[in-house]
Tab-separated table of N, CA, C and O in Angstrom:
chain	number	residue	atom	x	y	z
A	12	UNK	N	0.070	8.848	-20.968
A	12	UNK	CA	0.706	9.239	-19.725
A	12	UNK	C	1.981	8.415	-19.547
A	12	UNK	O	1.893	7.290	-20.040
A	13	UNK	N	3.349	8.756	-18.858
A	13	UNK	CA	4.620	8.379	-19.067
A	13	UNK	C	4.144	7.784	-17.907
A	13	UNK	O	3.152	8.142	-17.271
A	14	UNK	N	5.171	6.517	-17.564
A	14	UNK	CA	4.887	5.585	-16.284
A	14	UNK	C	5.418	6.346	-15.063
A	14	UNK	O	5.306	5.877	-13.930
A	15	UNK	N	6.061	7.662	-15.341
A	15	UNK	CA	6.725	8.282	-13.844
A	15	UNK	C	5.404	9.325	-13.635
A	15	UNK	O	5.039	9.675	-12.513
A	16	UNK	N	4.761	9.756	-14.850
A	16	UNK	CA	3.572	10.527	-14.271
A	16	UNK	C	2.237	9.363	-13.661
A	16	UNK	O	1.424	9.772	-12.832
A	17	UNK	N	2.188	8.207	-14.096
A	17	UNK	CA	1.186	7.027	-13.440
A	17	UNK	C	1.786	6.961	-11.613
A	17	UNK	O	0.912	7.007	-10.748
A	18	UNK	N	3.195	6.861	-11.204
A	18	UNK	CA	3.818	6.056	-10.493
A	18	UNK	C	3.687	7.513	-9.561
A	18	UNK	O	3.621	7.368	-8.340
A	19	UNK	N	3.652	8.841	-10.100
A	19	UNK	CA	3.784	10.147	-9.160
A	19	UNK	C	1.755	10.234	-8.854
A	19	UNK	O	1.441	10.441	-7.682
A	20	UNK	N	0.815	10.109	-9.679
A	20	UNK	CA	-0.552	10.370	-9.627
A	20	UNK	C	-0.711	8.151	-8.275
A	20	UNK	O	-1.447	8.209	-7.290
A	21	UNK	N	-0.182	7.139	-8.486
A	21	UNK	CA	-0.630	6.301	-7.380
A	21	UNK	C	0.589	7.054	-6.077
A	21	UNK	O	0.161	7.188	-4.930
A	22	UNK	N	1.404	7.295	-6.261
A	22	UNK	CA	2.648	7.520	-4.767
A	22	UNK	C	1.382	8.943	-4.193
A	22	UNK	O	0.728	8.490	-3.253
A	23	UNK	N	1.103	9.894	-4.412
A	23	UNK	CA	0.390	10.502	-3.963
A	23	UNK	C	-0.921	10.400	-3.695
A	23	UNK	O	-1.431	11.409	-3.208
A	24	UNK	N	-2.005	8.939	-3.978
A	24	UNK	CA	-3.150	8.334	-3.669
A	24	UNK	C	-2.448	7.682	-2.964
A	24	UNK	O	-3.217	6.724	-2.885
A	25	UNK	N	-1.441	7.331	-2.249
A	25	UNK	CA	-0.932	6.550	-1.480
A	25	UNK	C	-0.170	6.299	-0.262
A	25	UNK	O	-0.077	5.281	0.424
A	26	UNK	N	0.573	7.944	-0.098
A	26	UNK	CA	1.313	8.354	0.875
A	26	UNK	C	0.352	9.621	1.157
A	26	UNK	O	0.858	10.115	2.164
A	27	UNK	N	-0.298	10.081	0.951
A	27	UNK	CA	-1.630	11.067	0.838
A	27	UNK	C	-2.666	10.591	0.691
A	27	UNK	O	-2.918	10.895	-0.475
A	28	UNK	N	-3.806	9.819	1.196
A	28	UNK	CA	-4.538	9.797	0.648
A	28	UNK	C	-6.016	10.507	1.533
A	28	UNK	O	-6.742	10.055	2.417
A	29	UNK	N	-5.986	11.853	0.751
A	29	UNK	CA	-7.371	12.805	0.920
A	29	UNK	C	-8.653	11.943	0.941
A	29	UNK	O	-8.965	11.172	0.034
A	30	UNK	N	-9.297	12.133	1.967
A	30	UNK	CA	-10.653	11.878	2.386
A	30	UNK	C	-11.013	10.069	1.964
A	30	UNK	O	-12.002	9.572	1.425
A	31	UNK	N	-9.953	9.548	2.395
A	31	UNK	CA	-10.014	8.154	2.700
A	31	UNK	C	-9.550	7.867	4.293
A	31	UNK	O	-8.546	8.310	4.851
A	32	UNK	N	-10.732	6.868	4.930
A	32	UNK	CA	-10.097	6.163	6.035
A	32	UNK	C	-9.282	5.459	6.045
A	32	UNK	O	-9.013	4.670	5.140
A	33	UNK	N	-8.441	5.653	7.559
A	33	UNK	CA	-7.550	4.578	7.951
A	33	UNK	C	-8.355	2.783	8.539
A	33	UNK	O	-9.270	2.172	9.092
A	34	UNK	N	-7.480	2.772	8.058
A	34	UNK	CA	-8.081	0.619	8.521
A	34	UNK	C	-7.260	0.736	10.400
A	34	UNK	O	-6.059	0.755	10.668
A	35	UNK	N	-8.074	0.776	11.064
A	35	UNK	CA	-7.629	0.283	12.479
A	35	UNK	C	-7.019	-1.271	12.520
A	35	UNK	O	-7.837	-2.185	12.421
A	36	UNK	N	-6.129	-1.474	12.610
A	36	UNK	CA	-5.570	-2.671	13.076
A	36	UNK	C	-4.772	-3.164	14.290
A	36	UNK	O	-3.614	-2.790	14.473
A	37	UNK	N	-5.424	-4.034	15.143
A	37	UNK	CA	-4.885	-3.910	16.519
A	37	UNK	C	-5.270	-2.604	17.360
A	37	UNK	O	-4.633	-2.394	18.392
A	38	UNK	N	-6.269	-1.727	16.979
A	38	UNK	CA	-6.293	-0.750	17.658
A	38	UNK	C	-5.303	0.842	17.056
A	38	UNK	O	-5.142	2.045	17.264
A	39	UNK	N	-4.987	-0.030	16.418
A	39	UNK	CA	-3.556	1.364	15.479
A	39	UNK	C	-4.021	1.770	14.353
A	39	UNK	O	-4.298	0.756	13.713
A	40	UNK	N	-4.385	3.161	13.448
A	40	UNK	CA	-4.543	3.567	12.911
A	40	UNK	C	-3.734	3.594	11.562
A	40	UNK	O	-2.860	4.461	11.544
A	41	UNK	N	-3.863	2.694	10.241
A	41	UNK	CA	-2.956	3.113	9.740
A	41	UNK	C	-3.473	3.704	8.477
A	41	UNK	O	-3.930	3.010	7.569
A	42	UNK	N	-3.393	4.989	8.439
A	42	UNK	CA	-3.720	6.085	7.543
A	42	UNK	C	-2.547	6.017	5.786
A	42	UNK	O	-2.683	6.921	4.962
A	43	UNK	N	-1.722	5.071	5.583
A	43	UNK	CA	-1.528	5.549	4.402
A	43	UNK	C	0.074	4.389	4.255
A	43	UNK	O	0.753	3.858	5.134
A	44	UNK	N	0.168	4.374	2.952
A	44	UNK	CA	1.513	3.194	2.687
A	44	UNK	C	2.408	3.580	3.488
A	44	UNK	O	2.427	4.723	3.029
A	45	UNK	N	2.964	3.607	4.075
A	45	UNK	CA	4.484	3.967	5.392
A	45	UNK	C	3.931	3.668	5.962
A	45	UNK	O	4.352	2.528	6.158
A	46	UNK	N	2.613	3.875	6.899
A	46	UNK	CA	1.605	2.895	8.313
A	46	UNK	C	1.700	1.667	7.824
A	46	UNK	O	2.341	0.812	8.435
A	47	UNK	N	1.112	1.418	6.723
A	47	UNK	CA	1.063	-0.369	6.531
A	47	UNK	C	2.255	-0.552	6.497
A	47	UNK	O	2.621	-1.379	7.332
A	48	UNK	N	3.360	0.037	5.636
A	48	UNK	CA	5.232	-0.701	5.779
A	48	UNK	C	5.539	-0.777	6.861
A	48	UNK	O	6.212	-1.781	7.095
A	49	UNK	N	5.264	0.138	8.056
A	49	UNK	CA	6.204	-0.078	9.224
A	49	UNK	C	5.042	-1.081	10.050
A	49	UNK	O	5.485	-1.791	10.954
A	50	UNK	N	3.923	-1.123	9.813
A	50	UNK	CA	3.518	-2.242	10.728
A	50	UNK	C	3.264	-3.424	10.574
A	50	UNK	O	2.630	-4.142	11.347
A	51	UNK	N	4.081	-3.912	8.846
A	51	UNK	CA	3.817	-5.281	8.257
A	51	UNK	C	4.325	-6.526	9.779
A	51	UNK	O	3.881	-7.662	9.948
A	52	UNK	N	5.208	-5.888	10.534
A	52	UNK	CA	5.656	-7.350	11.254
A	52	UNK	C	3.887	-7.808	11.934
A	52	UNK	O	3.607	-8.998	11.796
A	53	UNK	N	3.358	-7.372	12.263
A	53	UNK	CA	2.047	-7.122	13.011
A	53	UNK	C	1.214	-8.251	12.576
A	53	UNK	O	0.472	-8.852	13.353
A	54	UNK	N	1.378	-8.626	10.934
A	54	UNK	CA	0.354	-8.924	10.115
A	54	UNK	C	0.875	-11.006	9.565
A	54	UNK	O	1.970	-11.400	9.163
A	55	UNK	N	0.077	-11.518	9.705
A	55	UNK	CA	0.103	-12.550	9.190
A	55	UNK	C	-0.521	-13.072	7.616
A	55	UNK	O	-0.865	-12.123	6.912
A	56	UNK	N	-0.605	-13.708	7.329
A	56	UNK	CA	-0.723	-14.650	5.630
A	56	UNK	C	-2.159	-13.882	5.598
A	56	UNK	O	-2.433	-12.979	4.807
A	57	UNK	N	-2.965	-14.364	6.526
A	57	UNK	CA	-4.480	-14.227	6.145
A	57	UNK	C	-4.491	-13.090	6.840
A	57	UNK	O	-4.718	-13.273	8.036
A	58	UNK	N	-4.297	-11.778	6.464
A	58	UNK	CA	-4.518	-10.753	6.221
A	58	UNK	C	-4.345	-10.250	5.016
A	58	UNK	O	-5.116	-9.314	4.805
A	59	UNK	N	-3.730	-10.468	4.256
A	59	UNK	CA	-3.699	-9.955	2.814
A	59	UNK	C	-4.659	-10.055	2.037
A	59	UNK	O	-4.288	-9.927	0.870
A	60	UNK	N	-5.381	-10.171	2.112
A	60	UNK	CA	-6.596	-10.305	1.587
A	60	UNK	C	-7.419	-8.732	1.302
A	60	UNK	O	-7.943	-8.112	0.377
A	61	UNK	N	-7.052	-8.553	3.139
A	61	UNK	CA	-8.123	-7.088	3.415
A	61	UNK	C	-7.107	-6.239	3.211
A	61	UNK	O	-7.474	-5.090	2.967
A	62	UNK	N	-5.989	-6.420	3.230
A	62	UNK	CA	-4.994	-5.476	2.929
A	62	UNK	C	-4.756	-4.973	1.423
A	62	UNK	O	-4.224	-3.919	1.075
A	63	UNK	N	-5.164	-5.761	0.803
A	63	UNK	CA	-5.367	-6.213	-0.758
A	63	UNK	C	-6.765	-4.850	-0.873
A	63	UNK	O	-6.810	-3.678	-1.249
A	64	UNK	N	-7.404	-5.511	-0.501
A	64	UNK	CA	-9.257	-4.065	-1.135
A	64	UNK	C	-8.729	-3.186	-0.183
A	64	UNK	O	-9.367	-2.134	-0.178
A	65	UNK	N	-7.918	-3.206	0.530
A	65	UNK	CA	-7.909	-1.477	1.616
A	65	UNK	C	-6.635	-0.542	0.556
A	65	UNK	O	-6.714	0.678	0.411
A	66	UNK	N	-5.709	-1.252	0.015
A	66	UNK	CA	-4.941	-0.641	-0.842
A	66	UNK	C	-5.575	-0.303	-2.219
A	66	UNK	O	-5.451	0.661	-2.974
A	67	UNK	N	-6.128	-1.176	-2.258
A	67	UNK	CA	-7.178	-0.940	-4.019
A	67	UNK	C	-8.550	0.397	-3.270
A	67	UNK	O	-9.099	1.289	-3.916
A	68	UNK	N	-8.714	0.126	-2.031
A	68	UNK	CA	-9.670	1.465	-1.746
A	68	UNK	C	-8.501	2.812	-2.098
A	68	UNK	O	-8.599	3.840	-2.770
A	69	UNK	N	-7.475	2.247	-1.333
A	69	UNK	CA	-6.592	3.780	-1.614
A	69	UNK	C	-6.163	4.178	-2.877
A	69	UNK	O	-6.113	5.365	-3.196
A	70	UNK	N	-5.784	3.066	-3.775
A	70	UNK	CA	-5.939	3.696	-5.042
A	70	UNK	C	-4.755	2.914	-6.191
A	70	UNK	O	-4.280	3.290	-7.263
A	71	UNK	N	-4.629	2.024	-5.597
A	71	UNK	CA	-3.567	1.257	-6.054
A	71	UNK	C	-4.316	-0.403	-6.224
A	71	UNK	O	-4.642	-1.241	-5.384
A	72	UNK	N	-4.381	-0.373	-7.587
A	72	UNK	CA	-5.239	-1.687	-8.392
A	72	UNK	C	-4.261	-2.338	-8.567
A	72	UNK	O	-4.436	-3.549	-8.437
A	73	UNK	N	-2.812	-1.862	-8.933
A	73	UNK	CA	-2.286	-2.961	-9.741
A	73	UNK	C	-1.363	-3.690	-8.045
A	73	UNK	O	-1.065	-4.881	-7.951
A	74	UNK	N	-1.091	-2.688	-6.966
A	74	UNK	CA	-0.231	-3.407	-5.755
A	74	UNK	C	-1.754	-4.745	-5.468
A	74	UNK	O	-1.666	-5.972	-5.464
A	75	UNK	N	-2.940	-3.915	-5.274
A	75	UNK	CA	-4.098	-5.318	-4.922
A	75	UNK	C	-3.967	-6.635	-5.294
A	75	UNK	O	-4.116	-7.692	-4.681
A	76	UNK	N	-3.491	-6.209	-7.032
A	76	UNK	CA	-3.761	-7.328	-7.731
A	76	UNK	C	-2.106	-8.346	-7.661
A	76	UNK	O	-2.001	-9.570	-7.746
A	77	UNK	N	-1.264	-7.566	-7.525
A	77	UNK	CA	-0.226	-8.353	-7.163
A	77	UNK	C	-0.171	-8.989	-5.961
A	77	UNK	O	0.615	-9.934	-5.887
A	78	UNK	N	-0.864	-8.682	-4.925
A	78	UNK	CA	-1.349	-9.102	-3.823
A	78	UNK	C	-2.027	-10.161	-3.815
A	78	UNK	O	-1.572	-10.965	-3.002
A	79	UNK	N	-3.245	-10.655	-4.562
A	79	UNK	CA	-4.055	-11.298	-4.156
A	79	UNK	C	-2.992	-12.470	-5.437
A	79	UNK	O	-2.289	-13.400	-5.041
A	80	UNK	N	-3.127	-12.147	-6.651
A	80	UNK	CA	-1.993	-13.290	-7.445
A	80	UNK	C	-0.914	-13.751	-6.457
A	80	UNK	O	-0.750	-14.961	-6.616
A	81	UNK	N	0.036	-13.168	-5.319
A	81	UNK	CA	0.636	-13.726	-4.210
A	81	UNK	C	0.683	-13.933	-3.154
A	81	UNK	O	1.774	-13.906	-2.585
A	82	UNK	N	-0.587	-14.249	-2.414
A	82	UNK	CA	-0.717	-13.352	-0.826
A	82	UNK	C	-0.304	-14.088	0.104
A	82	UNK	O	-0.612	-13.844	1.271
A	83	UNK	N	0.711	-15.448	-0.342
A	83	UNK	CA	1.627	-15.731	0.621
A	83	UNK	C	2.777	-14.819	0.441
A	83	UNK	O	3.708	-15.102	1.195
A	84	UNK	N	3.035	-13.577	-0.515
A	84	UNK	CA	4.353	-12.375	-0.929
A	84	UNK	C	3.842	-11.481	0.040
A	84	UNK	O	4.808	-10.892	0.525
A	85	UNK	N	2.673	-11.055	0.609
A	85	UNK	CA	2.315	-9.981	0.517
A	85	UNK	C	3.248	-8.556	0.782
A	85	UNK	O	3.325	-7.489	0.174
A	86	UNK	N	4.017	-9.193	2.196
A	86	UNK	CA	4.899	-8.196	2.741
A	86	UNK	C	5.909	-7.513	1.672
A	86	UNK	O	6.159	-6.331	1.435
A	87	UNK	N	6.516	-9.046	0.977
A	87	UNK	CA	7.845	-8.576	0.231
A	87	UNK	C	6.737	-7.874	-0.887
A	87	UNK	O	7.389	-6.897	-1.255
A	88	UNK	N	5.949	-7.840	-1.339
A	88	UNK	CA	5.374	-7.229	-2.142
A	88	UNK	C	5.170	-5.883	-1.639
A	88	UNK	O	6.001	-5.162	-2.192
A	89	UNK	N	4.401	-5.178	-0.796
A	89	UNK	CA	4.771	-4.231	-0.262
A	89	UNK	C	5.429	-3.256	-0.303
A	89	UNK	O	5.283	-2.109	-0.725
A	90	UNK	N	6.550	-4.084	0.415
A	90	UNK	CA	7.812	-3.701	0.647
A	90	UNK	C	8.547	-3.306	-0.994
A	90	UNK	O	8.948	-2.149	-1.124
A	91	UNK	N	8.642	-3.897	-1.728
A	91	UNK	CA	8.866	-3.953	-3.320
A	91	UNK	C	8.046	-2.665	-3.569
A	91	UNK	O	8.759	-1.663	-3.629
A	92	UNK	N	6.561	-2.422	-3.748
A	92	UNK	CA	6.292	-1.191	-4.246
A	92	UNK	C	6.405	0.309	-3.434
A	92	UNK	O	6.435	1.398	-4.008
A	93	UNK	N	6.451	0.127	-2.181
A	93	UNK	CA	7.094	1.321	-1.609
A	93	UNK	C	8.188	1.491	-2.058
A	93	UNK	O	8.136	2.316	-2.970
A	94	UNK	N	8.945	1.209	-1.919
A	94	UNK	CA	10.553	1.030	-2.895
A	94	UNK	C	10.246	1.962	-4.037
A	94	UNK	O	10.350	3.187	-4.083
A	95	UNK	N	9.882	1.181	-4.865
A	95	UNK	CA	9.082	2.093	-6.526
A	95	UNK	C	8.358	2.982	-6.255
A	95	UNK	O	8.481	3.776	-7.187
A	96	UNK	N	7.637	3.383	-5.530
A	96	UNK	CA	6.689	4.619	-5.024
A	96	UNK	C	7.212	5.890	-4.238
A	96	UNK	O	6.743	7.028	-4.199
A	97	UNK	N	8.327	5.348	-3.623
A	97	UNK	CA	8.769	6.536	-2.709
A	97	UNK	C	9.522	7.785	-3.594
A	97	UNK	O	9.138	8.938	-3.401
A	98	UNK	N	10.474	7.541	-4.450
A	98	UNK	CA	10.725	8.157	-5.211
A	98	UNK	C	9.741	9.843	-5.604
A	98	UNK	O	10.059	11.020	-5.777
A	99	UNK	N	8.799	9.253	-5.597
A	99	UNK	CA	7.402	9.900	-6.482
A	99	UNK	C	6.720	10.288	-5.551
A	99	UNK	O	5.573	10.435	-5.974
A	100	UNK	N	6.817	10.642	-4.080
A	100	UNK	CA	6.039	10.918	-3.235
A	100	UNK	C	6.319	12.571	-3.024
A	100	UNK	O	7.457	12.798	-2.614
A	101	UNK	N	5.580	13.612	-3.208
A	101	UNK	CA	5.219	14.586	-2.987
A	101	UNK	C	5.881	15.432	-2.305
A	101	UNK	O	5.411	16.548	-2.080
């Protein structure tokens, strides 16, 4: 598989993701990568953690794992693979 067909099969487990829950945070629903980007100001250090297995629930192993290897990055990390993902979104 070419890395733009890997990067189009996670951007669509990711900006779509069919018959997965949203993580309530603060009471706010955030159903899919653009909810977590626009509500990173929200989030502090020790959250990345759960943000880390809620993205690996959605379908993205390798953003988790860059996550938990930096989870004082988490945001700019994030922020970094939406960047690379949007492209490829549906």
């Amino acid at each position: 598989m070419k890395k733009s067909e890997d990067l189009r099969a996670v951007a669509k487990k990711l900006f779509d993701p069919k018959g997965k829950k949203p993580y309530i945070f603060n009471g706010k629903p955030l159903k899919n990568l653009k909810d977590l980007k626009d509500y990173l100001v929200a989030f502090t250090g020790r959250d990345a953690g759960w943000v880390a297995s809620w993205l690996e629930y959605l379908g993205d192993k390798e953003l988790a794992r860059r996550i938990r290897k930096s989870p004082g990055d988490f945001k700019e990390t994030i922020k970094k693979r939406y960047r690379e993902l949007e492209p490829y979104r549906a």
